[in-house]
Tab-separated table of C-alpha atoms and ligand atoms in Angstrom:
chain	number	residue	atom	x	y	z
A	1	UNK	CA	2.090	1.025	-17.947
A	2	UNK	CA	3.018	-0.277	-14.538
A	3	UNK	CA	0.683	-1.432	-11.772
A	4	UNK	CA	1.261	-1.245	-8.022
A	5	UNK	CA	-0.585	-2.381	-4.892
A	6	UNK	CA	-1.779	0.035	-2.218
A	7	UNK	CA	-3.356	-1.130	1.032
A	8	UNK	CA	-5.216	1.335	3.220
A	9	UNK	CA	-4.258	-0.098	6.604
A	10	UNK	CA	-6.705	-0.470	9.539
A	11	UNK	CA	-5.614	2.921	10.969
A	12	UNK	CA	-6.596	4.687	7.706
A	13	UNK	CA	-9.927	2.838	7.505
A	14	UNK	CA	-10.765	3.544	11.160
A	15	UNK	CA	-9.844	7.233	10.824
A	16	UNK	CA	-12.096	7.620	7.781
A	17	UNK	CA	-9.427	9.061	5.505
A	18	UNK	CA	-9.509	6.519	2.651
A	19	UNK	CA	-11.254	8.936	0.273
A	20	UNK	CA	-8.895	11.812	0.981
A	21	UNK	CA	-5.833	9.690	0.303
A	22	UNK	CA	-7.302	7.911	-2.706
A	23	UNK	CA	-7.968	11.359	-4.200
A	24	UNK	CA	-4.240	12.127	-4.071
A	25	UNK	CA	-3.523	9.157	-6.341
A	26	UNK	CA	-6.347	10.093	-8.725
A	27	UNK	CA	-5.136	13.694	-8.886
A	28	UNK	CA	-1.619	12.492	-9.697
A	29	UNK	CA	-3.079	10.739	-12.752
A	30	UNK	CA	-3.142	7.130	-11.636
A	31	UNK	CA	-5.910	4.853	-12.878
A	32	UNK	CA	-7.710	2.734	-10.269
A	33	UNK	CA	-7.969	-0.768	-11.783
A	34	UNK	CA	-8.991	-2.745	-8.669
A	35	UNK	CA	-10.505	-1.812	-5.309
A	36	UNK	CA	-12.024	-3.817	-2.445
A	37	UNK	CA	-12.523	-3.954	1.323
A	38	UNK	CA	-11.231	-7.167	2.874
A	39	UNK	CA	-10.156	-8.593	6.249
A	40	UNK	CA	-7.379	-11.131	5.577
A	41	UNK	CA	-6.211	-13.719	8.109
A	42	UNK	CA	-2.760	-14.280	9.631
A	43	UNK	CA	-1.625	-16.616	6.827
A	44	UNK	CA	-2.476	-14.093	4.118
A	45	UNK	CA	-0.452	-11.408	5.902
A	46	UNK	CA	2.367	-13.874	6.562
A	47	UNK	CA	2.714	-14.452	2.830
A	48	UNK	CA	2.396	-10.713	2.097
A	49	UNK	CA	4.950	-9.523	4.656
A	50	UNK	CA	7.422	-12.443	4.728
A	51	UNK	CA	6.874	-14.681	1.661
A	52	UNK	CA	6.899	-11.610	-0.586
A	53	UNK	CA	8.125	-8.715	1.590
A	54	UNK	CA	10.806	-10.529	3.693
A	55	UNK	CA	9.916	-8.373	6.730
A	56	UNK	CA	10.809	-11.057	9.336
A	57	UNK	CA	14.144	-11.699	7.608
A	58	UNK	CA	14.913	-7.972	7.390
A	59	UNK	CA	13.609	-6.687	10.727
A	60	UNK	CA	13.153	-9.685	13.038
A	61	UNK	CA	10.402	-11.742	14.633
A	62	UNK	CA	9.134	-9.114	17.092
A	63	UNK	CA	8.492	-6.362	14.528
A	64	UNK	CA	7.060	-8.947	12.129
A	65	UNK	CA	4.545	-10.364	14.623
A	66	UNK	CA	3.474	-6.963	15.945
A	67	UNK	CA	2.971	-5.721	12.366
A	68	UNK	CA	0.797	-8.734	11.519
A	69	UNK	CA	-1.238	-8.221	14.704
A	70	UNK	CA	-1.758	-4.527	13.890
A	71	UNK	CA	-2.851	-5.337	10.331
A	72	UNK	CA	-5.505	-7.632	11.829
A	73	UNK	CA	-6.999	-4.771	13.884
A	74	UNK	CA	-9.784	-4.557	11.306
A	75	UNK	CA	-10.655	-4.488	7.625
A	76	UNK	CA	-8.363	-2.892	5.074
A	77	UNK	CA	-8.988	-1.522	1.589
A	78	UNK	CA	-6.787	-2.992	-1.114
A	79	UNK	CA	-6.294	-1.135	-4.371
A	80	UNK	CA	-4.350	-1.595	-7.603
A	81	UNK	CA	-3.457	1.559	-9.507
A	82	UNK	CA	-1.759	1.943	-12.838
A	83	UNK	CA	0.455	4.620	-14.377
A	84	UNK	CA	3.877	5.515	-15.742
A	85	UNK	CA	6.538	4.098	-13.371
A	86	UNK	CA	3.760	3.693	-10.809
A	87	UNK	CA	5.761	1.753	-8.210
A	88	UNK	CA	8.477	4.371	-7.778
A	89	UNK	CA	6.117	7.343	-8.044
A	90	UNK	CA	3.725	5.925	-5.442
A	91	UNK	CA	6.517	5.115	-2.977
A	92	UNK	CA	7.632	8.743	-3.286
A	93	UNK	CA	4.096	9.954	-2.540
A	94	UNK	CA	3.808	7.558	0.431
A	95	UNK	CA	7.108	8.547	2.109
A	96	UNK	CA	9.379	6.954	4.684
A	97	UNK	CA	8.215	3.886	6.653
A	98	UNK	CA	8.501	5.708	9.994
A	99	UNK	CA	5.990	8.593	10.037
A	100	UNK	CA	8.342	10.669	12.213
A	101	UNK	CA	10.923	10.576	9.399
A	102	UNK	CA	8.448	10.899	6.510
A	103	UNK	CA	8.627	14.340	4.910
A	104	UNK	CA	5.708	16.779	5.017
A	105	UNK	CA	3.817	16.466	1.738
A	106	UNK	CA	4.046	12.683	1.750
A	107	UNK	CA	1.054	10.634	2.889
A	108	UNK	CA	2.796	9.222	5.951
A	109	UNK	CA	4.328	12.644	6.744
A	110	UNK	CA	1.005	14.478	6.467
A	111	UNK	CA	-1.291	12.003	8.198
A	112	UNK	CA	0.824	10.528	11.002
A	113	UNK	CA	3.748	11.391	13.258
A	114	UNK	CA	4.375	8.265	15.367
A	115	UNK	CA	7.792	6.685	15.886
A	116	UNK	CA	9.336	3.198	15.797
A	117	UNK	CA	10.267	3.605	19.479
A	118	UNK	CA	6.719	4.400	20.586
A	119	UNK	CA	5.269	1.594	18.423
A	120	UNK	CA	7.636	-1.002	19.867
A	121	UNK	CA	6.987	0.196	23.437
A	122	UNK	CA	3.326	-0.803	23.000
A	123	UNK	CA	4.014	-3.887	20.851
A	124	UNK	CA	2.465	-2.456	17.691
A	125	UNK	CA	3.542	-2.245	14.085
A	126	UNK	CA	4.057	1.440	13.391
A	127	UNK	CA	0.697	2.875	12.218
A	128	UNK	CA	1.620	4.448	8.902
A	129	UNK	CA	-1.657	4.657	6.941
A	130	UNK	CA	-0.823	2.774	3.746
A	131	UNK	CA	1.236	-0.033	2.298
A	132	UNK	CA	2.730	0.421	-1.170
A	133	UNK	CA	4.740	-2.146	-3.169
A	134	UNK	CA	8.492	-1.600	-2.823
A	135	UNK	CA	9.588	-2.554	-6.356
A	136	UNK	CA	8.130	-3.903	-9.600
A	137	UNK	CA	8.849	-7.587	-8.804
A	138	UNK	CA	7.131	-7.234	-5.420
A	139	UNK	CA	4.236	-5.356	-7.038
A	140	UNK	CA	3.533	-8.204	-9.458
A	141	UNK	CA	3.605	-10.814	-6.695
A	142	UNK	CA	1.493	-8.707	-4.326
A	143	UNK	CA	-1.178	-7.948	-6.913
A	144	UNK	CA	-1.529	-11.702	-7.636
A	145	UNK	CA	-1.705	-12.394	-3.900
A	146	UNK	CA	-4.468	-9.845	-3.230
A	147	UNK	CA	-6.545	-9.815	-6.441
A	148	UNK	CA	-8.009	-12.397	-8.805
A	149	UNK	CA	-7.561	-11.601	-12.502
A	150	UNK	CA	-11.309	-10.943	-12.842
A	151	UNK	CA	-11.173	-8.340	-10.057
A	152	UNK	CA	-8.916	-6.082	-12.154
A	153	UNK	CA	-10.528	-3.865	-14.802
A	154	UNK	CA	-9.437	-2.346	-18.087
A	155	UNK	CA	-10.890	0.976	-19.222
A	156	UNK	CA	-9.691	4.334	-20.496
A	157	UNK	CA	-9.065	7.416	-18.384
A	158	UNK	CA	-8.450	10.874	-19.839
A	159	UNK	CA	-4.860	10.898	-18.546
A	160	UNK	CA	-4.044	8.267	-21.171
A	161	UNK	CA	-4.312	10.859	-23.943
A	162	UNK	CA	-1.095	12.394	-22.560
A	163	UNK	CA	0.866	9.134	-22.539
A	164	UNK	CA	-0.102	7.877	-26.011
A	165	UNK	CA	1.513	8.849	-29.344
A	166	UNK	CA	0.324	12.246	-30.567
A	167	UNK	CA	-1.955	12.031	-33.650
B	1	LIG	P1	7.366	-0.306	4.083
B	1	LIG	O1	5.962	-0.577	4.585
B	1	LIG	O2	7.688	1.162	4.068
B	1	LIG	O3	7.663	-0.991	2.764
B	1	LIG	P2	8.761	-2.419	5.567
B	1	LIG	O4	8.443	-3.397	4.478
B	1	LIG	O5	10.151	-2.397	6.073
B	1	LIG	O6	8.390	-0.924	5.151
B	1	LIG	O7	7.822	-2.720	6.810
B	1	LIG	C1	6.500	-3.176	6.664
B	1	LIG	C2	5.643	-2.585	7.777
B	1	LIG	O8	6.082	-3.100	9.040
B	1	LIG	C3	5.762	-1.076	7.932
B	1	LIG	O9	4.945	-0.353	7.020
B	1	LIG	C4	5.361	-0.859	9.367
B	1	LIG	O10	3.948	-0.872	9.518
B	1	LIG	C5	5.960	-2.091	10.044
B	1	LIG	N1	7.314	-1.812	10.577
B	1	LIG	C6	8.481	-1.837	9.885
B	1	LIG	N2	9.516	-1.532	10.680
B	1	LIG	C7	9.004	-1.308	11.907
B	1	LIG	C8	9.565	-0.940	13.187
B	1	LIG	N3	10.891	-0.746	13.350
B	1	LIG	N4	8.734	-0.785	14.241
B	1	LIG	C9	7.400	-0.981	14.098
B	1	LIG	N5	6.804	-1.332	12.926
B	1	LIG	C10	7.593	-1.481	11.846
């Protein structure tokens, strides 16, 4: 089984839609193995978005700094979920980075509509509800960065009966 990191960004927390979105992942059969509210500082986000995510290298200083500032608008909820090919499946559920381009049915497409242009005109990172690890290498690094080993739990969910050998 594969694990991936989801972060409910400050816009999701402040809009009170954490539960609704979390339910989508549960309904899709993912197992929640770690969950906490936290308010990380600049350095934590720097490591998350550049050390691991290479956002400054990929998109430049301005987008990087405005994204870090927007992430520090308030507390976030960090979550690790587990399932078959979880990283790829979750990215599909989350949708395109820019809500305007995210398809209806995806989380970013259903819960937001803002654009890169509008975000940059007000010096904000585009408010797009959740973060989800981009690939399995990033997922491993991100989970270590956000969670201690003892904050992740092992238990059985009913979905596992469908992914284990048939008796
Ligand atoms: P994703 O979050 O889909 O993996 P990136 O890693 O490229 O995408 O970007 C990280 C975050 O930075 C985005 O989720 C978004 O909040 C912000 N961001 C990325 N590109 C832009 C942009 N052009 N304008 C404003 N914010 C952006």
